[in-house]
């Protein structure tokens, strides 16, 4: 199948590579000519502009947008809506606010252009491991794009089948879900990232407690000096709290037991805030997720070992690099206005 990709960063570039490895043809464009040239050298068709990308795709076209949420995605979707024809599809795979998906889909519908939102989890490891995807859009359009999603998904792997799933959508067991109409995919991904905040915070606080077990505030005969790398490693082996996040933590602690490479500044990319906002609107209790979000806010004022653990996990799964000292007041003000920091 043929796909256009706009945005060739950490995620977009590897999505293209995974698709090409599985026999799909990709036409690519990015503001960075170097990024375009790199993928062209690997077999993609280079485009000189969004207009050129659309011209090089056969109808009905599918164009995946993998850009930062907000202005860059908004402007690109608007432009594609003008360039594309009826039955063409725009796929937004970024971390977009789900209400923006609902609005964009409605705006494109009179033109006959379809809109599909895809929440993507897999980070910088997706090229190798595959991407878990939560998809929103018209069911027939999602089915048409199935070869793309099937190629990107991780597949069943060695995960045992869940008892009682007979007769349910088999795509879910391959690692991708049609969650519902436009906006549903990013809503599920939003909550996924809110849960991620809570899981990460629990690990971080647990390792901070272990690290402080030899504190002078404890009686001398009740102090323990734990090897945190070994604790993380043994928890990976058959415990009920094993996970990929724990794998990343174990790796970070084995390489840097004190996590001296991390300051403890922990950013939030927006989905955590949106999850709490949805919980408030629905009057749904979310004590743990709310506390985890506020812990990230606090990390920008004072740094603990727990926050270094959080930073290490974020770098491990998403390639997120700390910004020492944090963003400027202007950055925070702008992000707060958009609700997307």
mmCIF file of C-alpha atoms in Angstrom, residues 93 111 128:
data_model
loop_
_atom_site.group_PDB
_atom_site.id
_atom_site.type_symbol
_atom_site.label_atom_id
_atom_site.label_comp_id
_atom_site.label_asym_id
_atom_site.label_seq_id
_atom_site.Cartn_x
_atom_site.Cartn_y
_atom_site.Cartn_z
ATOM 1 C CA UNK A 93 -0.744 10.208 14.460
ATOM 2 C CA UNK A 111 -15.382 17.946 1.159
ATOM 3 C CA UNK A 128 11.912 -2.816 16.245
#
